[in-house]
Coordinates of C-alpha atoms and ligand atoms in Angstrom, one line a residue:
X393 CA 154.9 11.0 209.7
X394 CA 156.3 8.0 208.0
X395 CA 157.0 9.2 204.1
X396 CA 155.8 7.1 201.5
X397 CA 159.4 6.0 200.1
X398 CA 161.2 5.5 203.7
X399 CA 162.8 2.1 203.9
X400 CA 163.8 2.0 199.9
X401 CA 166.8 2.5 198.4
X402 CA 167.4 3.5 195.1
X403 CA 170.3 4.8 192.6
X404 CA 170.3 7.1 189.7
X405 CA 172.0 6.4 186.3
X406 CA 171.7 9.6 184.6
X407 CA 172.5 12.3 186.5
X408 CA 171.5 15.7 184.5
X409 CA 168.8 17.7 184.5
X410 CA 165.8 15.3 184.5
X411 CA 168.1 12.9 186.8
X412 CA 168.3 15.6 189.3
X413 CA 165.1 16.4 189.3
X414 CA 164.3 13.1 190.3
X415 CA 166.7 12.5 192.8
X416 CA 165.2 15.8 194.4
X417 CA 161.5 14.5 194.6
X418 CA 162.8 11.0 195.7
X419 CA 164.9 12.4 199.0
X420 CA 161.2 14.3 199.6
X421 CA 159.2 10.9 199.4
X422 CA 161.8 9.7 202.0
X423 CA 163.8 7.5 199.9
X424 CA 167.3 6.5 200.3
X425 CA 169.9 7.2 197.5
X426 CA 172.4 4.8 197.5
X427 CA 174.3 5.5 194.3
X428 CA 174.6 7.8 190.9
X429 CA 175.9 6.4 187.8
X430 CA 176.6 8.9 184.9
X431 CA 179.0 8.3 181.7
X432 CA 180.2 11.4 182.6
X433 CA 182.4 10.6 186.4
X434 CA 182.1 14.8 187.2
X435 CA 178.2 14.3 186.5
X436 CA 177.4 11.2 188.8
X437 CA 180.5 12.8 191.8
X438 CA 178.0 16.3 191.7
X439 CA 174.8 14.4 192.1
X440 CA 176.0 12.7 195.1
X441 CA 177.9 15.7 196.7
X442 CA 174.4 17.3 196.4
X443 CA 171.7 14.9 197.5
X444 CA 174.1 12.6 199.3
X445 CA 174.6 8.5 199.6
X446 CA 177.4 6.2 199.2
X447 CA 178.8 6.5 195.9
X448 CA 179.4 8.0 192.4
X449 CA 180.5 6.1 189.5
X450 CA 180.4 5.5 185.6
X451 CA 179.7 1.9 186.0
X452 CA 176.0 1.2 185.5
X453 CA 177.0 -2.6 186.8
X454 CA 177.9 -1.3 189.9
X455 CA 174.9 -0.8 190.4
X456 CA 172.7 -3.5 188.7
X457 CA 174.9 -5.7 191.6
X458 CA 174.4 -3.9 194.3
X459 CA 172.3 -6.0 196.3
X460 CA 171.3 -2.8 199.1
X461 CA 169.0 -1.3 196.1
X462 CA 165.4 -1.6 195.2
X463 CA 164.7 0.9 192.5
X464 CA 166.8 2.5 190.2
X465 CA 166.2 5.8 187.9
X466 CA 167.0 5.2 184.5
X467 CA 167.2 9.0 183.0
X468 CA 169.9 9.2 180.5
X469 CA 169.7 9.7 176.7
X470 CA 168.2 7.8 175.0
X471 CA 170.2 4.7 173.5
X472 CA 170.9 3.8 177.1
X473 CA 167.4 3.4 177.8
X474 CA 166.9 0.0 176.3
X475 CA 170.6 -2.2 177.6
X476 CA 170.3 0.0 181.0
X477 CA 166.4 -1.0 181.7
X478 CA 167.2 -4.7 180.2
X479 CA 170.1 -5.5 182.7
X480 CA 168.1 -3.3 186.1
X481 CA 165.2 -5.6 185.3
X482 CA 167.2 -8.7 185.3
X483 CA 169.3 -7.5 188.1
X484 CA 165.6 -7.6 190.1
X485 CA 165.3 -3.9 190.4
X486 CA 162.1 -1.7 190.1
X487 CA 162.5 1.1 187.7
X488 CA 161.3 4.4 186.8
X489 CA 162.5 4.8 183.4
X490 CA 162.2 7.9 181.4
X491 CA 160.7 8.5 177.8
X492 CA 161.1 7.0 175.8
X493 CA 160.6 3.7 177.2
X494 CA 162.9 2.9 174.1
X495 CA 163.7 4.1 170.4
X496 CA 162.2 1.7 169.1
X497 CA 159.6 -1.0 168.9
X498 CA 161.8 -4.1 169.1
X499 CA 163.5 -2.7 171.8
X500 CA 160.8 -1.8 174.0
X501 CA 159.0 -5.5 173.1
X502 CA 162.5 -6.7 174.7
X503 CA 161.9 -4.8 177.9
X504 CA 158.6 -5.3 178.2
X505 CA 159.2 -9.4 178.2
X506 CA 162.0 -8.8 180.5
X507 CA 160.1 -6.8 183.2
X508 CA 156.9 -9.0 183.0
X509 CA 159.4 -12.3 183.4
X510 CA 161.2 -11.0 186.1
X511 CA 158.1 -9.7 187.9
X512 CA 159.4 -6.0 188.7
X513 CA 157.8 -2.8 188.4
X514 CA 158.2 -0.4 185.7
X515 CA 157.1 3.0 185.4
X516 CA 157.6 5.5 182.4
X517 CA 157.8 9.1 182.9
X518 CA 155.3 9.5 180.6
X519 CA 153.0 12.3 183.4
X520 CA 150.5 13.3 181.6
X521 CA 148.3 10.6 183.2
X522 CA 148.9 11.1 186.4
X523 CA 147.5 15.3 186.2
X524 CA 144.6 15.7 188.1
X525 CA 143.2 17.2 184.7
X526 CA 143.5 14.1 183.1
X527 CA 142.2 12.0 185.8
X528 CA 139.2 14.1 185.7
X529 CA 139.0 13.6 182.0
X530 CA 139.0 10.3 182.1
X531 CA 136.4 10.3 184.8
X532 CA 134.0 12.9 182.9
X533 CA 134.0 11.7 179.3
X534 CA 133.1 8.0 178.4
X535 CA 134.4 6.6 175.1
X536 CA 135.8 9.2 173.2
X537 CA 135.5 9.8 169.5
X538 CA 137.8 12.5 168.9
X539 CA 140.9 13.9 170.2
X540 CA 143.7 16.3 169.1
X541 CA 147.0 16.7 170.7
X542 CA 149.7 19.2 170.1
X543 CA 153.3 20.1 171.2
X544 CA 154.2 23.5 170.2
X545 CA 157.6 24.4 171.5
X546 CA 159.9 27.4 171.0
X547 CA 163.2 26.2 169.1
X548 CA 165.0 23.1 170.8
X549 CA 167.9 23.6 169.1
X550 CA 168.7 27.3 170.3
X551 CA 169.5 26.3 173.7
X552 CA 172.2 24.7 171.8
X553 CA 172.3 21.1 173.2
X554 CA 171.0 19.1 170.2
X555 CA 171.0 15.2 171.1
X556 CA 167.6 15.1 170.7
X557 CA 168.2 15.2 167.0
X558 CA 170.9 12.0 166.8
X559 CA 169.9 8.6 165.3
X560 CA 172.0 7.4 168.3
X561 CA 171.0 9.1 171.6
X562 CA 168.1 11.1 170.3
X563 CA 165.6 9.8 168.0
X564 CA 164.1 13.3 166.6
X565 CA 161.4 15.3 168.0
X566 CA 158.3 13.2 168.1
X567 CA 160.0 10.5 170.1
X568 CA 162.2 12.5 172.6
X569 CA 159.3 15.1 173.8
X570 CA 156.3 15.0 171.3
X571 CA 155.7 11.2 172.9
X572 CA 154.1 12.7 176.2
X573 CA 151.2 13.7 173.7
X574 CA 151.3 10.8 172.4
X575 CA 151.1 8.2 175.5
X576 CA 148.3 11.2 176.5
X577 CA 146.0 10.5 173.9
X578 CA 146.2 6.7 174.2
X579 CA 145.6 7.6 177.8
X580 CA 142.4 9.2 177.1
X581 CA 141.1 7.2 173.7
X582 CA 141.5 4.5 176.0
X583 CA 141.7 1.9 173.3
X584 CA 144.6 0.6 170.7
X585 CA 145.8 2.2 167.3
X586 CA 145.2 0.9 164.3
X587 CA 146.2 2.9 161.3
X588 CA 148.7 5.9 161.2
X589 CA 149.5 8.6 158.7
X590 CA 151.8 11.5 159.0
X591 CA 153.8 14.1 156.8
X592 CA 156.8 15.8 158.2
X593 CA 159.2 19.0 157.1
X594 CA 162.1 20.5 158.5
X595 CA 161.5 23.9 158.7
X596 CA 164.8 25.3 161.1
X597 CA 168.1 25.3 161.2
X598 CA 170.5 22.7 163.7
X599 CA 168.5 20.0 163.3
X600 CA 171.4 17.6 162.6
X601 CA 171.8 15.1 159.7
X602 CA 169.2 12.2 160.5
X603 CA 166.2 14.0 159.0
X604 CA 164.3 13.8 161.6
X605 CA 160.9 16.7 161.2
X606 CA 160.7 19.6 163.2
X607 CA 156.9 20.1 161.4
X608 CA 155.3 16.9 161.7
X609 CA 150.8 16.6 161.5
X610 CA 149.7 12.7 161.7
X611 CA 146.2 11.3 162.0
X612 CA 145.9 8.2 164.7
X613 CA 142.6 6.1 163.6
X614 CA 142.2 3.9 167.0
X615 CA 141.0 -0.2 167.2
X616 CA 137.5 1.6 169.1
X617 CA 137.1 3.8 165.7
X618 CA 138.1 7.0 167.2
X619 CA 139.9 9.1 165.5
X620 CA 142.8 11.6 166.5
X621 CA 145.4 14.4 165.5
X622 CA 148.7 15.4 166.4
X623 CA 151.3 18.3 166.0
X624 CA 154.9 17.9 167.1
X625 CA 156.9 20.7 165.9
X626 CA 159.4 23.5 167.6
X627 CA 157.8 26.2 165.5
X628 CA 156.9 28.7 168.6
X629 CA 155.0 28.5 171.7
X630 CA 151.6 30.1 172.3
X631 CA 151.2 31.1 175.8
X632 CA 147.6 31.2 175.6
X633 CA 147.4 27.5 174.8
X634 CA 151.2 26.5 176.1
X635 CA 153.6 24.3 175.1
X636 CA 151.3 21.5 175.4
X637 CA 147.9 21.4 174.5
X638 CA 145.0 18.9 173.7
X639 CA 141.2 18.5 173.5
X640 CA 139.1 15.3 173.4
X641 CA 135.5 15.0 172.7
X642 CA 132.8 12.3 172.8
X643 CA 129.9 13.3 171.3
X644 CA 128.2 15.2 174.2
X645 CA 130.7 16.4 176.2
X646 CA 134.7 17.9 175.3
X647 CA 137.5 19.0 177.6
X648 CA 140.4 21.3 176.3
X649 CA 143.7 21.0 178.1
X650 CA 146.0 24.2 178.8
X651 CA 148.3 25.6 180.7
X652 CA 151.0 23.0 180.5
X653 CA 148.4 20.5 181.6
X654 CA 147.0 22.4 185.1
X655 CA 143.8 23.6 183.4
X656 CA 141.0 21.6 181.1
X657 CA 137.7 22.7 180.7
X658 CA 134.4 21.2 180.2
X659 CA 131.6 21.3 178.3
X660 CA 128.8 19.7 178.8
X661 CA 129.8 17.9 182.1
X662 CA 129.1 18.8 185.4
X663 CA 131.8 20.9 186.1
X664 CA 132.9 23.6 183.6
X665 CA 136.6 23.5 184.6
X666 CA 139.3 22.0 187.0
X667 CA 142.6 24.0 187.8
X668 CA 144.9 21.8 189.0
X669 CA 147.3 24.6 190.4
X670 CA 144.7 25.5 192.9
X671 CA 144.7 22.0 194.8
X672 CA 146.3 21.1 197.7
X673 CA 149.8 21.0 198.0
X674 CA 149.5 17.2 198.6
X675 CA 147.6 16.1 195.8
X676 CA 149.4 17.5 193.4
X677 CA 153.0 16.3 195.2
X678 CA 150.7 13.0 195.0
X679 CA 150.4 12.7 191.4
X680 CA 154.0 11.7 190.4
X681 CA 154.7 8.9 188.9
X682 CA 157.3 8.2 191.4
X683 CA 155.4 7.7 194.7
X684 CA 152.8 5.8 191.9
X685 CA 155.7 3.2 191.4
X686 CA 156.1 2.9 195.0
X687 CA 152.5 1.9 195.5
X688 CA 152.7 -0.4 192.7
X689 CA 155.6 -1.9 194.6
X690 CA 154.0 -1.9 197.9
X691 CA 150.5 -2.8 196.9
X692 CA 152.2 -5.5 194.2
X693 CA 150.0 -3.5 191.8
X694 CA 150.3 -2.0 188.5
X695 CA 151.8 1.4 187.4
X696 CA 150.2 3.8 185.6
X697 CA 152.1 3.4 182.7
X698 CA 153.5 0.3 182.4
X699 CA 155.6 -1.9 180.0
X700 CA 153.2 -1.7 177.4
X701 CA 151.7 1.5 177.6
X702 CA 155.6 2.4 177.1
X703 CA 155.7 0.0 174.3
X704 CA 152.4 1.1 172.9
X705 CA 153.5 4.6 172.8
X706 CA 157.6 4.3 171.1
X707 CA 154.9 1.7 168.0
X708 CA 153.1 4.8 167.5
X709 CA 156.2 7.1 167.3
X710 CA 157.8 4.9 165.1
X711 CA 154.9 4.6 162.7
X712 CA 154.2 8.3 162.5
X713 CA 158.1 8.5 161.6
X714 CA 158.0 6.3 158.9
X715 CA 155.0 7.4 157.7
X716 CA 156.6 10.8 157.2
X717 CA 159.3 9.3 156.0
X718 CA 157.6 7.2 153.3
X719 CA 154.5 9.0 152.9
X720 CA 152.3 5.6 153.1
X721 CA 149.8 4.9 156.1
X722 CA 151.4 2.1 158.8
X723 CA 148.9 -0.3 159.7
X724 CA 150.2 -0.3 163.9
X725 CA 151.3 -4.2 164.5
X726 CA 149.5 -5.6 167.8
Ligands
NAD2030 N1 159.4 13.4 181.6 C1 159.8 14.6 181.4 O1 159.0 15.6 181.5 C2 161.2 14.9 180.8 C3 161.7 16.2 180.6 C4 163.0 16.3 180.2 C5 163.8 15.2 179.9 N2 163.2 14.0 180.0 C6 164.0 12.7 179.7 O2 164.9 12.5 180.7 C7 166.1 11.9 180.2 C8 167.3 12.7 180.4 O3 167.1 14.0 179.8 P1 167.9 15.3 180.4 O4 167.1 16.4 179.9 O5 168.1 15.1 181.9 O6 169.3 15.2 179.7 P2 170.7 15.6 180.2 O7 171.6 15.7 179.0 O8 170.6 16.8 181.1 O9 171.1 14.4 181.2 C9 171.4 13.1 180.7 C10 172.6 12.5 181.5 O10 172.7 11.2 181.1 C11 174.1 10.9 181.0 N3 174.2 9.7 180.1 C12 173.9 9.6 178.8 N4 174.1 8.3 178.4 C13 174.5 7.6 179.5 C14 174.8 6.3 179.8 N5 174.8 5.4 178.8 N6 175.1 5.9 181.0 C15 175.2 6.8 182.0 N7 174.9 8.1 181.8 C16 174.5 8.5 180.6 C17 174.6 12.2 180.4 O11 176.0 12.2 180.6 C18 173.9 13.2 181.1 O12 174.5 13.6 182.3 C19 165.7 11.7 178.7 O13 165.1 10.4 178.5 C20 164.7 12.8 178.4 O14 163.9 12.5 177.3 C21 162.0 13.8 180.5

């Protein structure tokens, strides 16, 4: 059976836990790793000792000239996003890029005309959108009104690595993790946002210095008039609801997401729930937004989240910042 990824070649700059993750699922698509790039030399020499290639090293220009590569895997923190997705796109190269897409809006608006200039694909790792329970959602329901989405998380500082929390690598809560919920409910309100109001507290300890909330509750009115809320916050996880958890509604008929995504059900549709644990093993190794790049690639088609779904997602982080920050309403700039 010919794999989906055999006959591409790819590197990984990045090479931790989310890195590794991704080198793992692209040697099971059948793709090629060429090289691993990490700040860190011990980092990028591990990552090729254990999923093999050609080369470590802590030069991400090494590989931006490497002329044998089609893809590369941008995972690092998250200051590298924007100069490491800047120079693969201009080097010609495909990427799946992690969130954020950026830190900010500015910087992701520079990507975004970079990759669409160029002509290369670009995926984010923003999932969500590629569950089978969100598929379905978007199948079942038809202009939705309402949404609420939610990450509830057990203490992120306790595991004692903290970047998340930097001005420079981080970027807070809401834009390091918080942001899958977000990019979800643009996903499924299906439209653009339009105003944004927020207010944030720091409720824990090891937070670091830049202020950033670990409590934050905004309101997203979109352009189609719907309306939705969010909670970011490491206050505790419920295991009823999980980590993650959302419902949308549009007026006849709701869905209510649980179980770290795997289970929503319905009301008022057809079916009452979908569980997406209990599909074949291919269709769920299917919804990845890895072998989605390569069939944007091969098909010369578009991701599933793409420059300026990433965009659109760091403009509404950004906005539910400041308006925590400021306590004023951001009017979200097109
Ligand atoms: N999509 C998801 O579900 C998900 C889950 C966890 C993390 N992430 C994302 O994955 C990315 C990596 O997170 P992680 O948890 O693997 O962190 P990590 O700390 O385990 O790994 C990041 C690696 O990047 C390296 N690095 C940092 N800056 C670099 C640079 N400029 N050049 C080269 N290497 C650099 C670090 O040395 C480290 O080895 C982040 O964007 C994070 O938000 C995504």
């Amino acid at each position: 059976m010919t794999l989906i990824g055999s006959g591409f070649k790819a590197a990984l700059i990045g090479c931790g836990g989310m890195g590794r993750g991704h080198a793992a699922k692209a040697k099971s698509l059948g793709i090629e790793l060429v090289g691993y790039c990490d700040e860190i030399e011990a980092k990028a020499a591990e990552a090729l000792a254990e999923f093999g290639g050609s080369y470590a090293t802590t030069d991400a220009d090494r590989i931006m000239r490497d002329d044998s590569i089609d893809l590369i895997v941008i995972a690092t923190h998250h200051d590298a996003h924007h100069p490491l997705a800047l120079a693969a796109a201009e080097a010609g190269k495909h990427i799946l890029l992690e969130k954020p897409m950026c830190v900010t809006r500015a910087q992701a608006v520079e990507v975004a005309e970079m990759v669409e200039r160029v002509g290369v694909k670009l995926v984010i790792n923003c999932k969500f959108r590629i569950a089978p329970t969100a598929q379905k959602a978007r199948e079942l329901l038809s202009q939705p009104r309402m949404s609420h989405g939610q990450l509830a998380m057990n203490d992120s500082g306790a595991s004692g690595s903290t970047w998340v929390w930097h001005a420079d690598d981080g970027g807070g809560l809401l834009i390091s993790t918080a942001i899958h919920t977000i990019d979800l409910l643009t996903y499924l309100m299906d439209s653009e946002p339009d105003r944004i109001y927020a207010e944030g507290r720091i409720f824990g300890q090891n937070k670091g210095t830049a202020g950033y909330p670990d409590g934050l509750v905004g309101t997203i009115l979109w352009k189609s008039g719907g309306l939705s809320t969010v909670i970011s916050t490491d206050q505790g996880m419920n295991p009823f609801v999980s980590k993650w958890f959302h419902q949308m509604w549009d007026g006849e008929r709701s869905a209510v997401f649980s179980s770290h995504m795997t289970r929503v059900d319905f009301g008022g549709c057809e079916i009452d729930h979908l569980d997406a644990r209990k599909l074949p093993e291919e269709e769920i190794a299917k919804a990845s937004m890895m072998v989605n790049l390569l069939e944007a690639i091969q098909t010369d088609g578009d991701t599933l989240c793409n420059a300026r779904d990433g965009v659109r997602a760091v403009t509404i982080c950004n906005a539910l910042d400041e308006a925590a920050r400021t306590g004023k309403p951001q009017n979200v700039p097109n």
